[in-house]
Amino acid sequence: MKFDILTIFPEIIEEYINKGIVSIAKEKGLVEINVHNLRNWTEDNHKTVDDTPCGGGPGMVLKVEPIYRAIQDLKKENTIVAITTPKGEKLVQSKLKDFSTKSDLHMIILCGRYEGFDQRIHDNLVDYEFSIGDYVLSGGELASLVLVDGITRLLPGVLGNEESLSDESFNDGETFDYPQYTRPIEFNGWKVPEILLSGDHEKIRQWRESQKASNR
Ligand code: 6GU
């Protein structure tokens, strides 16, 4: 699995992917993540990636040429070009699962900024437009990290304990996980439920089942 992330803030992405589960997956060779500065594909001295909107209006718009050139350089035969936009298809766990089963997946992710992308990018260069929720962020970096993290942790061999995936929240799309506790068994007068200390695995399983809250 390979991701190429295009952004004007590569440091934001690097910081996240070099920690925790994603970093472990990279070290194991289960995922390759390359971060690219979109300005590398500009051709003017100021490395301009944005310009004012045609027809006027507030803000700036991401220009088509640097993004076109970057995609030409990075795209292979089976590449999915993804774009972050609040107007995109809402990202859900089942979609992450679908992606995670495609072991030869290559995705280029364009991180939006400013007022958005020149529409010709959407119309001609992009396969998959996604949003991470019904709110507006100032850039697509967080959204692209959500996508990469959500897929990467599902790749076979990434989480040492495959059980922790089969049991977890949202796996069936309808239930939350059960509550978890760890030592100390009492802190500040707040106690771990007695049953979890009983050693009775069947009772514990039933209790956990009963504690799963409905999602809706
Ligand atoms: Cl993918 N991008 C931006 N800029 N805002 C968002 C989003 C994406 N998803 C929700 N809000």
Coordinates of C-alpha atoms and ligand atoms in Angstrom, one line a residue:
M1 CA 0.0 0.0 0.0
K2 CA 1.4 3.4 -0.9
F3 CA 0.3 7.0 -0.3
D4 CA 1.6 10.1 -1.8
I5 CA 0.4 13.2 0.1
L6 CA 0.6 16.6 -1.6
T7 CA 0.4 19.5 0.7
I8 CA 1.9 23.0 1.3
F9 CA 2.6 22.0 4.9
P10 CA 4.6 18.7 4.7
E11 CA 5.8 19.2 8.3
I12 CA 2.2 18.7 9.7
I13 CA 1.9 15.4 7.9
E14 CA 5.5 14.2 8.8
E15 CA 5.0 14.9 12.5
Y16 CA 2.0 12.6 12.6
I17 CA 3.1 9.7 10.4
N18 CA 6.3 9.3 12.3
K19 CA 4.7 8.4 15.5
G20 CA 2.6 5.5 16.8
I21 CA 0.9 2.8 14.8
V22 CA 1.4 4.5 11.4
S23 CA 5.1 4.8 12.0
I24 CA 5.3 1.1 13.1
A25 CA 3.4 0.1 9.9
K26 CA 6.0 2.1 7.9
E27 CA 8.9 0.4 9.6
K28 CA 7.4 -3.0 9.0
G29 CA 7.1 -2.1 5.3
L30 CA 3.4 -2.6 5.3
V31 CA 2.7 0.9 4.1
E32 CA 4.8 3.5 2.2
I33 CA 3.9 7.1 2.8
N34 CA 5.6 9.9 0.9
V35 CA 4.9 13.5 1.7
H36 CA 5.5 16.1 -1.0
N37 CA 5.5 19.9 -1.0
L38 CA 3.2 21.1 -3.7
R39 CA 5.5 24.1 -4.2
N40 CA 8.0 21.7 -5.8
W41 CA 5.8 21.6 -8.9
T42 CA 5.6 25.4 -9.3
E43 CA 7.7 27.1 -11.9
D44 CA 7.8 30.7 -10.8
N45 CA 10.3 32.3 -8.4
H46 CA 7.6 32.8 -5.7
K47 CA 6.5 29.1 -5.9
T48 CA 2.9 30.2 -6.3
V49 CA 0.3 27.6 -5.6
D50 CA -2.8 29.8 -5.3
D51 CA -4.4 32.8 -7.0
T52 CA -7.4 35.0 -6.6
P53 CA -10.8 33.7 -7.8
C54 CA -11.8 34.5 -11.4
G55 CA -14.9 36.7 -11.2
G56 CA -13.8 38.1 -7.8
G57 CA -14.7 37.2 -4.3
P58 CA -12.9 36.5 -1.1
G59 CA -9.9 34.2 -0.5
M60 CA -7.6 32.3 -2.7
V61 CA -8.0 29.3 -4.9
L62 CA -5.5 26.4 -5.5
K63 CA -4.1 26.6 -9.0
V64 CA -4.4 23.8 -11.5
E65 CA -0.9 23.7 -13.0
P66 CA 1.2 22.7 -10.0
I67 CA -1.3 20.0 -9.1
Y68 CA -1.5 18.8 -12.7
R69 CA 2.2 18.4 -12.9
A70 CA 2.5 16.7 -9.5
I71 CA -0.1 14.2 -10.5
Q72 CA 1.6 13.5 -13.8
D73 CA 4.8 12.8 -12.0
L74 CA 3.4 10.6 -9.2
K75 CA 0.5 8.8 -11.0
K76 CA 0.9 5.2 -11.9
E77 CA -1.6 2.9 -13.7
N78 CA -3.8 2.0 -10.8
T79 CA -3.6 5.3 -8.8
I80 CA -6.6 6.7 -7.0
V81 CA -6.3 10.5 -6.9
A82 CA -8.1 11.6 -3.7
I83 CA -9.0 15.2 -2.7
T84 CA -10.1 16.6 0.7
T85 CA -13.1 18.8 0.5
P86 CA -16.0 19.5 3.0
K87 CA -18.3 18.8 0.0
G88 CA -17.0 15.3 -0.6
E89 CA -18.3 11.8 0.2
K90 CA -18.4 11.4 4.0
L91 CA -15.7 9.0 5.1
V92 CA -17.0 6.0 7.0
Q93 CA -15.4 2.9 8.6
S94 CA -16.7 0.5 5.9
K95 CA -14.9 2.6 3.2
L96 CA -11.6 2.5 5.2
K97 CA -12.1 -1.3 5.4
D98 CA -12.6 -1.5 1.6
F99 CA -9.4 0.4 1.0
S100 CA -7.4 -1.6 3.5
T101 CA -8.1 -4.8 1.6
K102 CA -6.6 -3.5 -1.6
S103 CA -2.9 -4.4 -1.0
D104 CA -1.7 -2.8 -4.2
L105 CA -3.5 0.4 -3.5
H106 CA -1.7 3.6 -4.6
M107 CA -3.4 6.8 -3.5
I108 CA -2.3 10.4 -4.2
I109 CA -4.0 12.7 -1.6
L110 CA -4.3 16.4 -2.4
C111 CA -4.7 18.5 0.7
G112 CA -7.0 21.4 0.1
R113 CA -6.4 24.9 1.4
Y114 CA -7.8 28.4 1.1
E115 CA -11.2 28.6 -0.6
G116 CA -10.6 25.3 -2.3
F117 CA -9.3 23.9 -5.6
D118 CA -9.8 25.3 -9.1
Q119 CA -12.9 23.4 -10.3
R120 CA -10.9 22.0 -13.3
I121 CA -9.0 19.9 -10.7
H122 CA -12.2 18.3 -9.5
D123 CA -13.5 17.8 -13.0
N124 CA -10.5 16.3 -14.7
L125 CA -7.9 15.0 -12.2
V126 CA -9.7 13.5 -9.3
D127 CA -11.2 10.1 -8.6
Y128 CA -12.3 10.3 -5.0
E129 CA -13.5 13.4 -3.1
F130 CA -13.9 12.9 0.6
S131 CA -14.9 14.8 3.7
I132 CA -14.4 13.7 7.3
G133 CA -17.5 15.4 8.7
D134 CA -20.0 18.1 8.5
Y135 CA -17.8 21.1 9.5
V136 CA -15.3 23.2 7.7
L137 CA -11.5 22.9 8.4
S138 CA -8.9 25.4 7.2
G139 CA -7.1 22.7 5.3
G140 CA -7.1 19.1 4.2
E141 CA -4.1 18.0 6.2
L142 CA -6.0 16.7 9.1
A143 CA -8.5 15.0 6.8
S144 CA -5.8 13.2 4.8
L145 CA -4.2 12.0 8.0
V146 CA -7.6 10.7 9.1
L147 CA -7.8 8.7 5.9
V148 CA -4.2 7.4 6.0
D149 CA -4.4 6.5 9.7
G150 CA -7.8 4.8 9.4
I151 CA -6.6 2.6 6.5
T152 CA -3.2 1.9 7.9
R153 CA -4.2 0.5 11.2
L154 CA -6.5 -2.0 9.5
L155 CA -3.7 -3.5 7.3
P156 CA -2.9 -7.1 8.2
G157 CA 0.0 -7.3 10.5
V158 CA -0.1 -3.7 11.7
L159 CA -1.9 -4.1 15.1
G160 CA 0.0 -7.0 16.7
N161 CA -3.3 -8.2 18.2
E162 CA -5.8 -8.9 15.4
E163 CA -8.4 -9.4 18.1
S164 CA -8.3 -5.8 19.1
L165 CA -9.7 -5.1 15.6
S166 CA -12.5 -7.7 15.6
D167 CA -13.8 -6.4 19.0
E168 CA -13.7 -2.7 18.5
S169 CA -16.0 0.2 18.2
F170 CA -17.8 0.7 14.9
N171 CA -16.6 -2.6 13.5
D172 CA -20.2 -3.6 12.8
G173 CA -21.2 0.0 12.3
E174 CA -23.7 -0.1 15.1
T175 CA -22.1 -0.6 18.4
F176 CA -19.6 1.1 20.6
D177 CA -16.9 -0.7 22.4
Y178 CA -17.3 -1.8 26.0
P179 CA -15.7 0.3 28.8
Q180 CA -12.1 -0.5 29.6
Y181 CA -10.2 -0.2 32.9
T182 CA -6.7 -0.7 34.0
R183 CA -4.9 -0.5 37.4
P184 CA -5.2 0.9 40.0
I185 CA -8.4 -0.9 40.8
E186 CA -9.4 2.1 42.9
F187 CA -8.4 5.7 42.4
N188 CA -9.8 8.7 44.2
G189 CA -12.7 6.5 45.3
W190 CA -13.5 5.6 41.7
K191 CA -13.6 1.8 41.4
V192 CA -13.1 -0.7 38.6
P193 CA -16.3 -2.8 38.3
E194 CA -16.1 -5.9 40.6
I195 CA -16.9 -8.3 37.8
L196 CA -13.7 -7.5 35.9
L197 CA -11.7 -8.7 38.8
S198 CA -13.7 -11.9 39.2
G199 CA -11.6 -14.0 36.8
D200 CA -14.8 -15.5 35.4
H201 CA -14.2 -15.0 31.7
E202 CA -17.8 -16.0 30.6
K203 CA -19.3 -13.5 33.1
I204 CA -16.9 -10.8 31.9
R205 CA -17.8 -11.5 28.3
Q206 CA -21.5 -11.2 29.1
W207 CA -21.0 -8.0 31.1
R208 CA -19.0 -6.5 28.3
E209 CA -21.7 -7.4 25.8
S210 CA -24.3 -5.8 28.0
Q211 CA -22.2 -2.6 28.2
K212 CA -22.0 -2.0 24.5
A213 CA -24.1 1.0 23.9
S214 CA -26.1 1.5 20.8
N215 CA -24.8 3.9 18.2
R216 CA -28.1 5.5 17.4
Ligands
6GU1 CL1 -11.7 16.9 3.8 N1 -11.5 19.4 4.2 C1 -11.8 20.6 4.8 N2 -11.1 21.7 4.4 N3 -12.7 20.7 5.7 C2 -13.4 19.6 6.0 C3 -13.1 18.4 5.4 C4 -12.1 18.3 4.5 N4 -13.9 17.4 6.0 C5 -14.7 18.1 6.8 N5 -14.4 19.4 6.9

